[in-house]
Short mmCIF file of C-alpha atoms and ligand atoms in Angstrom, two decimals:
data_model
loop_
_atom_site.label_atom_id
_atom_site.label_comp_id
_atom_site.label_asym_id
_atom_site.label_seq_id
_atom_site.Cartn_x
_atom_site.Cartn_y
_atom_site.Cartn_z
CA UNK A 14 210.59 13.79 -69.87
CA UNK A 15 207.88 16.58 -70.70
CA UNK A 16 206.07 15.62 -73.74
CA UNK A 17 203.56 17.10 -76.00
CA UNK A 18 201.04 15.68 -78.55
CA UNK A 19 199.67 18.01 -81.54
CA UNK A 20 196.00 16.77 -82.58
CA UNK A 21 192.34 17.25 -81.16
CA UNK A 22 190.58 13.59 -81.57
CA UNK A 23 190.33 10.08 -80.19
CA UNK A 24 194.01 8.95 -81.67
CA UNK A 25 195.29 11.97 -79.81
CA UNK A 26 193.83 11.16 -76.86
CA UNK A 27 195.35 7.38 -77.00
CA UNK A 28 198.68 9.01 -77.79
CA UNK A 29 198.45 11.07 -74.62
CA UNK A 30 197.40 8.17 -72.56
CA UNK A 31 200.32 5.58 -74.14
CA UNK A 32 201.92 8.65 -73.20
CA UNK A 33 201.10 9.34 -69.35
CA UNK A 34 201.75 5.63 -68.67
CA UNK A 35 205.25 5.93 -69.09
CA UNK A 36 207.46 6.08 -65.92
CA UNK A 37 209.82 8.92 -67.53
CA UNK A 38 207.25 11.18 -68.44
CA UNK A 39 206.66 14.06 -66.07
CA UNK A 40 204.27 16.25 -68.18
CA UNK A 41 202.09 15.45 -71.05
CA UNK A 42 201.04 18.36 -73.04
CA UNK A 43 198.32 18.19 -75.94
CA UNK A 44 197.21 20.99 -78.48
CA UNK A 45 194.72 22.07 -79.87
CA UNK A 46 193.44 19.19 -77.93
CA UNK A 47 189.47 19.08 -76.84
CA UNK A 48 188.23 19.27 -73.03
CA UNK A 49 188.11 15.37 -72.65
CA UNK A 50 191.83 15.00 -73.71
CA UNK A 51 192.80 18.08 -71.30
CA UNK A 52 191.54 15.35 -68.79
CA UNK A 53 194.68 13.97 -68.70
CA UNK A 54 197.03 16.46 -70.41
CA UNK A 55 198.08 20.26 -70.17
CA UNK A 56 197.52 23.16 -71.74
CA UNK A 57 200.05 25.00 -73.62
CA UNK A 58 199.89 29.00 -73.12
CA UNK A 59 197.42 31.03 -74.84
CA UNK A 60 200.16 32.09 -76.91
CA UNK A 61 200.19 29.14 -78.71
CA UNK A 62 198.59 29.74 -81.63
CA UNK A 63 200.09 28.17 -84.93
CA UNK A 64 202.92 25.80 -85.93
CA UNK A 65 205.79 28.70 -84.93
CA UNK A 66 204.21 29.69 -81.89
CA UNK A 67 204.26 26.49 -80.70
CA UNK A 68 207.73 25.80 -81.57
CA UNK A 69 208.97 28.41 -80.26
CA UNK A 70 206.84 27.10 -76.95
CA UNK A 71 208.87 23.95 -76.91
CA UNK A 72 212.40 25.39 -77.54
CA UNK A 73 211.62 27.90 -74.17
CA UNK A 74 209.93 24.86 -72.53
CA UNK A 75 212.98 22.47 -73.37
CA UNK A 76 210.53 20.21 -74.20
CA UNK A 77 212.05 16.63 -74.91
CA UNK A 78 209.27 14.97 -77.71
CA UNK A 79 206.43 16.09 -79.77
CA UNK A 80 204.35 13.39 -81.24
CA UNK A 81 202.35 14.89 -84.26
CA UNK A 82 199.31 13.30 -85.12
CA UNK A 83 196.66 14.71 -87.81
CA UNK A 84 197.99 14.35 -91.48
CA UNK A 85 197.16 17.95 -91.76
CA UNK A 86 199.65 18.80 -89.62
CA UNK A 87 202.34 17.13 -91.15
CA UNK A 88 201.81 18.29 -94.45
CA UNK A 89 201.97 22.02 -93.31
CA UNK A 90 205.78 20.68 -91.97
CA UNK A 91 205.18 20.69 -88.28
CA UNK A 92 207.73 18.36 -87.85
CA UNK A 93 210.30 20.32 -89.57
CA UNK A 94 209.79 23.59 -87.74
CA UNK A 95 210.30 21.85 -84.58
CA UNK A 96 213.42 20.13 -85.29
CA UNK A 97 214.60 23.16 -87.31
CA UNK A 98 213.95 24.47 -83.02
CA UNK A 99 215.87 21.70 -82.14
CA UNK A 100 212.87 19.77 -80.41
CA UNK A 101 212.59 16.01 -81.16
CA UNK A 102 209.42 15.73 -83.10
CA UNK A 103 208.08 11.88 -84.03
CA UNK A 104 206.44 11.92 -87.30
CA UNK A 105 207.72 12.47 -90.95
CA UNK A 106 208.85 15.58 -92.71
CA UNK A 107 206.91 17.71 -94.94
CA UNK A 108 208.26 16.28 -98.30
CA UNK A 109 207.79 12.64 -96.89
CA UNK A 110 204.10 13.75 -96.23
CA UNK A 111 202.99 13.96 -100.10
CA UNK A 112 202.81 10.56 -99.99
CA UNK A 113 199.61 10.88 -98.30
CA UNK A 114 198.97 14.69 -99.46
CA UNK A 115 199.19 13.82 -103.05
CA UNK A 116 197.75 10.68 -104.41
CA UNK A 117 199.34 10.93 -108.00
CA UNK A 118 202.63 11.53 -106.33
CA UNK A 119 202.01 8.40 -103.65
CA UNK A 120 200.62 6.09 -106.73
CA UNK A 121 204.00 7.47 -108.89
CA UNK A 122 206.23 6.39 -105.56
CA UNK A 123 204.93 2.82 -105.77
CA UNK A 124 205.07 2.64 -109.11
CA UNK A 125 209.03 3.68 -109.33
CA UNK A 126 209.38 1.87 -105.80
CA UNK A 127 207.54 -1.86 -107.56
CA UNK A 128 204.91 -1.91 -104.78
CA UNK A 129 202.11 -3.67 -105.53
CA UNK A 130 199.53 -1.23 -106.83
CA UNK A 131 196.18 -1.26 -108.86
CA UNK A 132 196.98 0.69 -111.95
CA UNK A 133 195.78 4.49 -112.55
CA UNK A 134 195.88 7.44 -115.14
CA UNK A 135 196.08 10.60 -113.69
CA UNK A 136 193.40 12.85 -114.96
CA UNK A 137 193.28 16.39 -114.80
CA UNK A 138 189.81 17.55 -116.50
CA UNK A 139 186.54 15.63 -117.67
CA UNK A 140 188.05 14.96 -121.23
CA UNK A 141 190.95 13.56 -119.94
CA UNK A 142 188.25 11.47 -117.99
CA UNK A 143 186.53 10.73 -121.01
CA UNK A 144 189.49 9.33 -122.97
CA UNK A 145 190.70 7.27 -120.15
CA UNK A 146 187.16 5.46 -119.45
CA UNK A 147 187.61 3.01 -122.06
CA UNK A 148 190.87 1.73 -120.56
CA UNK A 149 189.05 0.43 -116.90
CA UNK A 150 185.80 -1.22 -116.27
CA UNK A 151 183.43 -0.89 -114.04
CA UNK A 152 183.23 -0.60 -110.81
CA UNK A 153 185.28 2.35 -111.46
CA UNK A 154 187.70 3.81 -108.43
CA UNK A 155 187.88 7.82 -108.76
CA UNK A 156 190.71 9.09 -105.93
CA UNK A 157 190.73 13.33 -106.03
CA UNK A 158 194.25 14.11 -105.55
CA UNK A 159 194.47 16.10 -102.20
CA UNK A 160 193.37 15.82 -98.75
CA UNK A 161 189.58 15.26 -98.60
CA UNK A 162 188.85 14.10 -94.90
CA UNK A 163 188.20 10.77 -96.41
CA UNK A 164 185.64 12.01 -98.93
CA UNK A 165 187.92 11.94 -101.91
CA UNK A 166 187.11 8.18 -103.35
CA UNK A 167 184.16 7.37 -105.71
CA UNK A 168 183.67 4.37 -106.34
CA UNK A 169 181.70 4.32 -109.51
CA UNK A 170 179.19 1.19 -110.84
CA UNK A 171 178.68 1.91 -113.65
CA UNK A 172 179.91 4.95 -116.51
CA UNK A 173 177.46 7.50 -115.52
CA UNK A 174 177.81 7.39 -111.94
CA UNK A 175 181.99 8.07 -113.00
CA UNK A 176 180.79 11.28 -115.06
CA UNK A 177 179.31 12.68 -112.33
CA UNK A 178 181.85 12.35 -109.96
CA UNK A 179 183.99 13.67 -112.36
CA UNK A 180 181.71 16.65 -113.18
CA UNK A 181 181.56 17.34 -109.25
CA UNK A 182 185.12 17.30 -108.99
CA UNK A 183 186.32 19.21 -112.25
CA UNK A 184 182.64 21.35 -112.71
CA UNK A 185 181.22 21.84 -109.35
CA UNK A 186 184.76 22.06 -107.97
CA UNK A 187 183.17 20.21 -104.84
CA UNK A 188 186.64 19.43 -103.24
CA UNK A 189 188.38 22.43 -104.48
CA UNK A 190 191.85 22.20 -105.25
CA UNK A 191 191.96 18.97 -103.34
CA UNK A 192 189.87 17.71 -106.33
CA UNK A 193 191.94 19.44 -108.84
CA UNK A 194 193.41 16.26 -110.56
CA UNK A 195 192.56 12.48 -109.58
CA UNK A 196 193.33 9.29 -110.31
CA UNK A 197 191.12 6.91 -112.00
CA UNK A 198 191.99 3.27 -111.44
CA UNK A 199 191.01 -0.78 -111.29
CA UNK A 200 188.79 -1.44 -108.70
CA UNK A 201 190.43 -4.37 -106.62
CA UNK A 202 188.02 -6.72 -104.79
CA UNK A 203 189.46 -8.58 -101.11
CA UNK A 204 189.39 -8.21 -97.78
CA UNK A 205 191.49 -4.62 -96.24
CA UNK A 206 194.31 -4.71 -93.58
CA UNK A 207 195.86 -1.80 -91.80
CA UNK A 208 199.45 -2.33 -92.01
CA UNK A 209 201.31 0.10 -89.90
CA UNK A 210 205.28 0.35 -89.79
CA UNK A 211 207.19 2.09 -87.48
CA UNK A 212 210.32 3.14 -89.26
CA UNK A 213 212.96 5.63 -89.18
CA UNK A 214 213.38 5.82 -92.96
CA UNK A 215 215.76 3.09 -93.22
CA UNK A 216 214.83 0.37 -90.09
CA UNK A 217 211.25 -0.63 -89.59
CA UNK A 218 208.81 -2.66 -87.32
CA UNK A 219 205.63 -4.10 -88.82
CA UNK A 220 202.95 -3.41 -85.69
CA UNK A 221 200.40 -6.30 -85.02
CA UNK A 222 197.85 -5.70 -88.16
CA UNK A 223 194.29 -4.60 -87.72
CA UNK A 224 190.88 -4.34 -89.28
CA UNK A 225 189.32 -0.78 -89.42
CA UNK A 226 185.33 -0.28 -90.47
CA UNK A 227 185.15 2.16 -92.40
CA UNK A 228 181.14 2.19 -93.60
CA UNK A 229 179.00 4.22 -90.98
CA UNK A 230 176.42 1.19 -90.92
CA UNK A 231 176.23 -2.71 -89.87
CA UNK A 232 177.27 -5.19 -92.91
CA UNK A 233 179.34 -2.75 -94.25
CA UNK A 234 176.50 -0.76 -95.55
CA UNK A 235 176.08 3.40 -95.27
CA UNK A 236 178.54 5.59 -96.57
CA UNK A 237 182.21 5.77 -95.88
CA UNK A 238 183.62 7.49 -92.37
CA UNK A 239 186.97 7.74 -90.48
CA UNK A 240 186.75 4.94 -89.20
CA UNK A 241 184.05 3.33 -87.39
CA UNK A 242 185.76 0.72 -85.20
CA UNK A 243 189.38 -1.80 -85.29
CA UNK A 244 190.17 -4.83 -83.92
CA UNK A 245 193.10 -6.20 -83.54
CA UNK A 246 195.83 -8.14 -83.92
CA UNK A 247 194.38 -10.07 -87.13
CA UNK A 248 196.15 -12.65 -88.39
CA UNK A 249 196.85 -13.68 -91.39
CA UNK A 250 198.95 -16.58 -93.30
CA UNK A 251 202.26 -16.62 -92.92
CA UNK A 252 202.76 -16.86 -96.60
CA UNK A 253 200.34 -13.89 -97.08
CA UNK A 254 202.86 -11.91 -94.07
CA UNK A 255 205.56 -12.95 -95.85
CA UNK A 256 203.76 -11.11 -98.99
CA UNK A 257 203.29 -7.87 -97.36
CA UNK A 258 206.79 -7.88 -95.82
CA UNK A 259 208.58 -8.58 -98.84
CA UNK A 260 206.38 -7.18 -101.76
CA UNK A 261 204.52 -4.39 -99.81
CA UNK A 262 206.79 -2.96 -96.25
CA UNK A 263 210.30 -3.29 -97.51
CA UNK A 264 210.17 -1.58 -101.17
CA UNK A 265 208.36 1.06 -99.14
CA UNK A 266 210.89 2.15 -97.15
CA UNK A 267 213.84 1.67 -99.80
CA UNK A 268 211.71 3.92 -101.78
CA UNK A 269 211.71 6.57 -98.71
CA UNK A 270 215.46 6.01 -98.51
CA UNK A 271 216.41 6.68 -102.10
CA UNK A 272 214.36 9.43 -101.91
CA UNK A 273 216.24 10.67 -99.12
CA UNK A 274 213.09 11.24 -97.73
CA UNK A 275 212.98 11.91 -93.94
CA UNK A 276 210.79 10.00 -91.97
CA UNK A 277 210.57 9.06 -88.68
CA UNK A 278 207.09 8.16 -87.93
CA UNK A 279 204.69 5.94 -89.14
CA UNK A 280 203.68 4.99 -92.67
CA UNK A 281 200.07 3.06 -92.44
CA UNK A 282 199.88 0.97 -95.71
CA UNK A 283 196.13 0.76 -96.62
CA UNK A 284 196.82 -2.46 -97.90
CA UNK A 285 194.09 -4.89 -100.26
CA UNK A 286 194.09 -8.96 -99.86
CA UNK A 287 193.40 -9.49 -103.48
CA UNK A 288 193.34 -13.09 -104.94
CA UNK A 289 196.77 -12.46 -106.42
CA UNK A 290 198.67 -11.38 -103.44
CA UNK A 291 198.91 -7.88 -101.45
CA UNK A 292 198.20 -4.76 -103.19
CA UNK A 293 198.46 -0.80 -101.57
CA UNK A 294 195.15 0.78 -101.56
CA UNK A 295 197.15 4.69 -100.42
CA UNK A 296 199.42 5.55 -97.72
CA UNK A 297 198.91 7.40 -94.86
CA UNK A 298 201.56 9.05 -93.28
CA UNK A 299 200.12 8.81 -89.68
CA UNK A 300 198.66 6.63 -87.22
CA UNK A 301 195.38 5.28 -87.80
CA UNK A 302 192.50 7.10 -86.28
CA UNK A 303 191.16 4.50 -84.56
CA UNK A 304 194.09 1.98 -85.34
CA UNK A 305 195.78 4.24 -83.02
CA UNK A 306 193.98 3.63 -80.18
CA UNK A 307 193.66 -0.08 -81.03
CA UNK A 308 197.77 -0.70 -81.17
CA UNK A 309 198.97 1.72 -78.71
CA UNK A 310 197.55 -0.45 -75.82
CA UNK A 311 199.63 -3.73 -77.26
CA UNK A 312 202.53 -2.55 -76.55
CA UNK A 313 205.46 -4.52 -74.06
CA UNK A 314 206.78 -1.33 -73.40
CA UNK A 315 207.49 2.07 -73.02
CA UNK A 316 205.58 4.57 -76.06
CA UNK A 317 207.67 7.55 -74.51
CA UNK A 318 210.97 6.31 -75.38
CA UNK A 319 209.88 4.36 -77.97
CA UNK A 320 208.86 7.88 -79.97
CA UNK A 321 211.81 9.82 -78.56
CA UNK A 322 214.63 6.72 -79.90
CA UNK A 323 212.38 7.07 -83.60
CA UNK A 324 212.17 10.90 -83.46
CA UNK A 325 215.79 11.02 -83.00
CA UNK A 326 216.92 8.86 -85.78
CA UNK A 327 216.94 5.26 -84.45
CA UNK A 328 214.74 1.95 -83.97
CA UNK A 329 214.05 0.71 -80.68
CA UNK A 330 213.08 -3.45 -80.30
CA UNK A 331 209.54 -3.99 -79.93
CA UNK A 332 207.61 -6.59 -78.00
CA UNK A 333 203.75 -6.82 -78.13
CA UNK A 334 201.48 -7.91 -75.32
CA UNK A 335 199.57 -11.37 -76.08
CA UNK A 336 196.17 -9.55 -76.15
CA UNK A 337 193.28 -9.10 -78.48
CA UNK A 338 192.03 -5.36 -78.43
CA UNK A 339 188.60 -3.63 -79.71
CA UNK A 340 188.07 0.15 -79.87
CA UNK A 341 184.28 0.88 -80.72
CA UNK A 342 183.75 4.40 -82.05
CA UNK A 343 180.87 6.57 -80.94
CA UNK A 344 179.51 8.92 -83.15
CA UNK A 345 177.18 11.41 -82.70
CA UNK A 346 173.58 11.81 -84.77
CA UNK A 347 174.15 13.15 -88.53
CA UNK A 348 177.31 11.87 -88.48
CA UNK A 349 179.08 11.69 -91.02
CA UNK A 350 177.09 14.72 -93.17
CA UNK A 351 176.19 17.17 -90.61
CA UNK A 352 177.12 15.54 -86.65
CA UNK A 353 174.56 17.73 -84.27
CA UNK A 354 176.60 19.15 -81.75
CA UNK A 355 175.79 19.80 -77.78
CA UNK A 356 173.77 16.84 -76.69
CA UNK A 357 174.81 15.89 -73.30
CA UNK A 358 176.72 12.71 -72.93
CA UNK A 359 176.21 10.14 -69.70
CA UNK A 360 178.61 8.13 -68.27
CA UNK A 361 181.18 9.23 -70.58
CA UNK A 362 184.18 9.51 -68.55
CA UNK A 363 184.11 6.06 -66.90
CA UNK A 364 187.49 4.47 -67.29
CA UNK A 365 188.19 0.99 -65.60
CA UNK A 366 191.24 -1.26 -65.90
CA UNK A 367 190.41 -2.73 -69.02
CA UNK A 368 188.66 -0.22 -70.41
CA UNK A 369 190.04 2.92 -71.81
CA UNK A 370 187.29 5.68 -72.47
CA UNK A 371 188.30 8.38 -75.18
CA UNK A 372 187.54 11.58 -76.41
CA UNK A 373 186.97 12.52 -79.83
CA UNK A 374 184.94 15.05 -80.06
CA UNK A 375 183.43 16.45 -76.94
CA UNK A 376 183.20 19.42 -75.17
CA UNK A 377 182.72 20.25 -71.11
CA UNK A 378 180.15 22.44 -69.71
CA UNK A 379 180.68 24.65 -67.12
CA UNK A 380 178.61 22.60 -64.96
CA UNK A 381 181.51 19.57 -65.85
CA UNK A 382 178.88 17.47 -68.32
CA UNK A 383 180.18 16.43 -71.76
CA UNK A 384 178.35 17.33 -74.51
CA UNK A 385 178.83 16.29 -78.22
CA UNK A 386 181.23 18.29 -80.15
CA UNK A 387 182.11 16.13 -83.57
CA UNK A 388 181.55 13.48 -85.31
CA UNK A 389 183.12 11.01 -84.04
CA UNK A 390 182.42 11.86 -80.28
CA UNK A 391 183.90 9.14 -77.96
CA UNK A 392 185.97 5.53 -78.45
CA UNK A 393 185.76 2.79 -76.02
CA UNK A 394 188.55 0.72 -76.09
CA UNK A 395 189.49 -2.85 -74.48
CA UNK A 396 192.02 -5.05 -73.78
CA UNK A 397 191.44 -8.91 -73.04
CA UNK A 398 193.00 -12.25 -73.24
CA UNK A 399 191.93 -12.73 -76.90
CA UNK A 400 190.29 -10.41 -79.49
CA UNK A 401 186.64 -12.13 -79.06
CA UNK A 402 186.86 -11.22 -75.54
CA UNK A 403 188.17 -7.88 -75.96
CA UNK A 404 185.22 -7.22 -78.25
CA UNK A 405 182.90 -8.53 -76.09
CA UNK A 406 184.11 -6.20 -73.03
CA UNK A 407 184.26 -2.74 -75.09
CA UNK A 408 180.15 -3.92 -75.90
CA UNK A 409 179.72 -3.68 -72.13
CA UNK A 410 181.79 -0.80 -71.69
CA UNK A 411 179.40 1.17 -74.59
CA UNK A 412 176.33 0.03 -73.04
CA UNK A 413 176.93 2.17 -69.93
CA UNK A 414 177.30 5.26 -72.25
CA UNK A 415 174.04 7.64 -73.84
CA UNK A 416 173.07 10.33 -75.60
CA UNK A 417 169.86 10.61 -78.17
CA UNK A 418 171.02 9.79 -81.36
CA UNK A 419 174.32 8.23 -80.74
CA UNK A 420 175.65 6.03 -83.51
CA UNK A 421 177.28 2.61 -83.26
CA UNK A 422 177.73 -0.24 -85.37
CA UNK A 423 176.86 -3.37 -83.74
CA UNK A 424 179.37 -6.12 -85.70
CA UNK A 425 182.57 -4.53 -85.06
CA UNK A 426 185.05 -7.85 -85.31
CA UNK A 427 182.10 -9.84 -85.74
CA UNK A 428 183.25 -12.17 -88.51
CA UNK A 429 185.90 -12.77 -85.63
CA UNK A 430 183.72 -13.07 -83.10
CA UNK A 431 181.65 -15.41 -84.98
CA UNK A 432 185.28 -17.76 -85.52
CA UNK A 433 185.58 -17.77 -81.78
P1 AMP B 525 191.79 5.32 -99.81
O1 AMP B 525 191.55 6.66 -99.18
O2 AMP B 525 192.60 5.37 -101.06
O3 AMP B 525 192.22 4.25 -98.85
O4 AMP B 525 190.33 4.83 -100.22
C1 AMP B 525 189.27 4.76 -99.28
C2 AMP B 525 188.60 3.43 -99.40
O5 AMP B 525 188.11 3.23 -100.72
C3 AMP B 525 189.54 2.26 -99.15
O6 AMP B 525 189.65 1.98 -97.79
C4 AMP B 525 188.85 1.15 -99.91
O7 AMP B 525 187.79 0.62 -99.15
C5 AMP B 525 188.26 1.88 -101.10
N1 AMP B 525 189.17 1.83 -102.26
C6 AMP B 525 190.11 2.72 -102.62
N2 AMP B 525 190.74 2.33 -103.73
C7 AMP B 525 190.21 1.17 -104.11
C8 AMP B 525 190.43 0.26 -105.17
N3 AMP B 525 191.34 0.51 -106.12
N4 AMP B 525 189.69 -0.87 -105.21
C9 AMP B 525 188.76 -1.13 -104.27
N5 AMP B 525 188.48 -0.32 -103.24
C10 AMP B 525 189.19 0.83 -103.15
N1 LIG B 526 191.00 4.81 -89.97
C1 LIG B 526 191.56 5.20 -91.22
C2 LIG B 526 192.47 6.33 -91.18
O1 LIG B 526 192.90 6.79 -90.13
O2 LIG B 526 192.81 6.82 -92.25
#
């Protein structure tokens, strides 16, 4: 099999890696890619430029799978240019992706699908924001519409902190038209869980939940990133499983399928413990960046043919390893505001057998050194017996790596750890 993977960070890299360790792959193929992931994949041509030039690419390659990760690229319809090329492409079509593209058309799909949901009015200018104040309490949860890199929540304490997010969104236009309309709704207090499903719009696999960190800083403190570390699996009740199956995973894919919607990928469920049972936070239609690089690893299997069987319209059984996994994430200084770029990295490329060393954002000198090159700049991921263990081992695996300024938090898993 010669496969490809569309993305540039550290979930690409994992998907080139859960990739390479299949015995049918021949050739693993990444673009835009960054100099750590080309590592262990190839380039395409220089003539691959954009979402047609790359199709066209595949079709004269006869490449057999395209995994598509960034949401970005889905919503431009990636997906459907390369099957409309007849290439098998995992991930969901471009109408399937406003459910992560739009959040008043995601928040109308759970409504109409009864998904568990914290309730909203959609607002489209500061009076509308004005006249639907009265009808929440604070803290108040402002979601711009569009894709904002993960900068399109406020969460407001108190009334004037909500007028000014709504006066940089409507006024100062500060996400543009991503920011164009919002929702404002509850605030809902519990614990998160990354629920990702595997589906082919019809038939679906829950994968082992995890715990992503999203606040740049220890304690949960510092302002929101991508993602600053997952562990995984977490478990939770069975009666609280049996919650998210029935109330959250399974009207979400009958509401794909009377939709007609095609989608053969996978839909993360940002998904709130409240005290009253399991309530969706968004959808993503995507893997987890780093959930990705978390799960992948778990797997009993083969990712190749997993992603081809799903890609081409069917559901594969799924067994998981009887690990615990931690991937750490490794930002560089300014991060997330304004990451400095080019500071030479040490030790970065050291893989071992339980520890998987990833590239997010780096570049290569001519001289072969790393340097910085985004935010989030490397991900050390690792495997163990149980998750305390595996959290414990990516720790060790960090402390070989430097640069000035690098950014870590310390407590990834640690309520877990603490439990152990
Ligand atoms: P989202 O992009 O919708 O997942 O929002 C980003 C983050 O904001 C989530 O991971 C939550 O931590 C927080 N958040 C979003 N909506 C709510 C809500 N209704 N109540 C509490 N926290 C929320
Ligand atoms: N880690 C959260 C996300 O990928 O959206």
């Amino acid at each position: 099999m010669q496969a490809a993977v569309v993305g540039s960070g550290g979930r690409e890299h994992a998907l080139v890696r859960a990739l390479r360790r299949s015995t049918l792959v021949s050739d693993v193929y990444a673009w835009p890619g960054n100099d750590g992931i080309f590592l262990d994949a190839k380039r395409p041509p220089a003539s691959v430029k954009d979402r047609h030039s790359f199709a066209v690419w595949a079709q004269e390659k006869n490449l057999d799978l395209v995994v598509v990760g960034p949401e970005n690229e889905l919503v431009d319809g990636w997906t459907d240019e390369l099957r409309a090329h007849g290439i098998s492409a995992f991930g969901p079509s471009r109408e399937a992706a406003r459910l992560e593209s739009s959040k008043i058309f995601s928040k109308q799909f759970m409504v109409e699908s009864g998904v568990p949901t914290a309730r909203a009015s959609i607002i489209k200018s500061k009076l509308d924001l004005a006249r639907a104040m009265p009808n929440f309490s604070a803290p108040y949860v402002l979601k711009a519409d569009g894709l904002a890199a993960g900068k399109g929540v406020f969460i407001c304490k108190t009334e004037q902190e909500l007028i000014n997010a709504g006066n940089d969104l409507f006024e100062r236009r500060r996400l543009g038209e991503a920011g164009s309309q919002a929702l404002l709704e509850e605030f809902m207090p519990g614990e998160e869980l990354s629920v990702l499903v595997l589906t082919n719009g019809y038939d679906f696999h829950v994968l082992p939940y995890c715990r992503d960190h999203k606040r740049l800083l220890d304690n949960d403190l510092g302002p929101n990133t991508g993602g600053m570390g997952v562990i995984a699996p977490i478990s939770v009740p069975q009666q609280v499983n049996e919650e998210i199956l029935q109330t959250v995973v399974e009207p979400s894919i009958r509401g794909l399928q009377k939709r007609g919607l095609l989608y053969r990928g996978i839909l993360f469920i940002g998904v709130m413990l409240t005290k009253t049972g399991p309530s969706v936070l968004e959808y993503n239609v995507r893997w987890g960046d780093p959930e990705a690089q978390a799960i992948l690893p778990m797997l009993d299997g083969d990712w190749a043919m997993t992603f081809k069987q799903v890609a081409d319209g069917s559901l594969p059984k799924l067994a998981w390893q009887k690990a615990g996994v931690a991937c750490l994430v490794v930002a560089a200084e300014g991060y997330p505001d304004s990451p400095v770029k080019g500071v030479a990295i040490s030790g970065a490329t050291a893989n071992s057998a339980d520890i998987d060393i990833l590239h997010a954002g780096t570049k290569q000198l001519g001289d072969g050194r790393f340097v910085t090159n985004g935010g989030r700049v490397l991900n050390v991921v690792a495997r163990a017996p149980t998750v305390g263990l595996a959290i414990e081992r990516a720790y060790q695996g960090l402390s070989q790596i430097h640069w000035p300024g690098m950014q870590y938090r310390r407590d990834i898993g640690s309520a877990i750890r603490n439990s152990n």
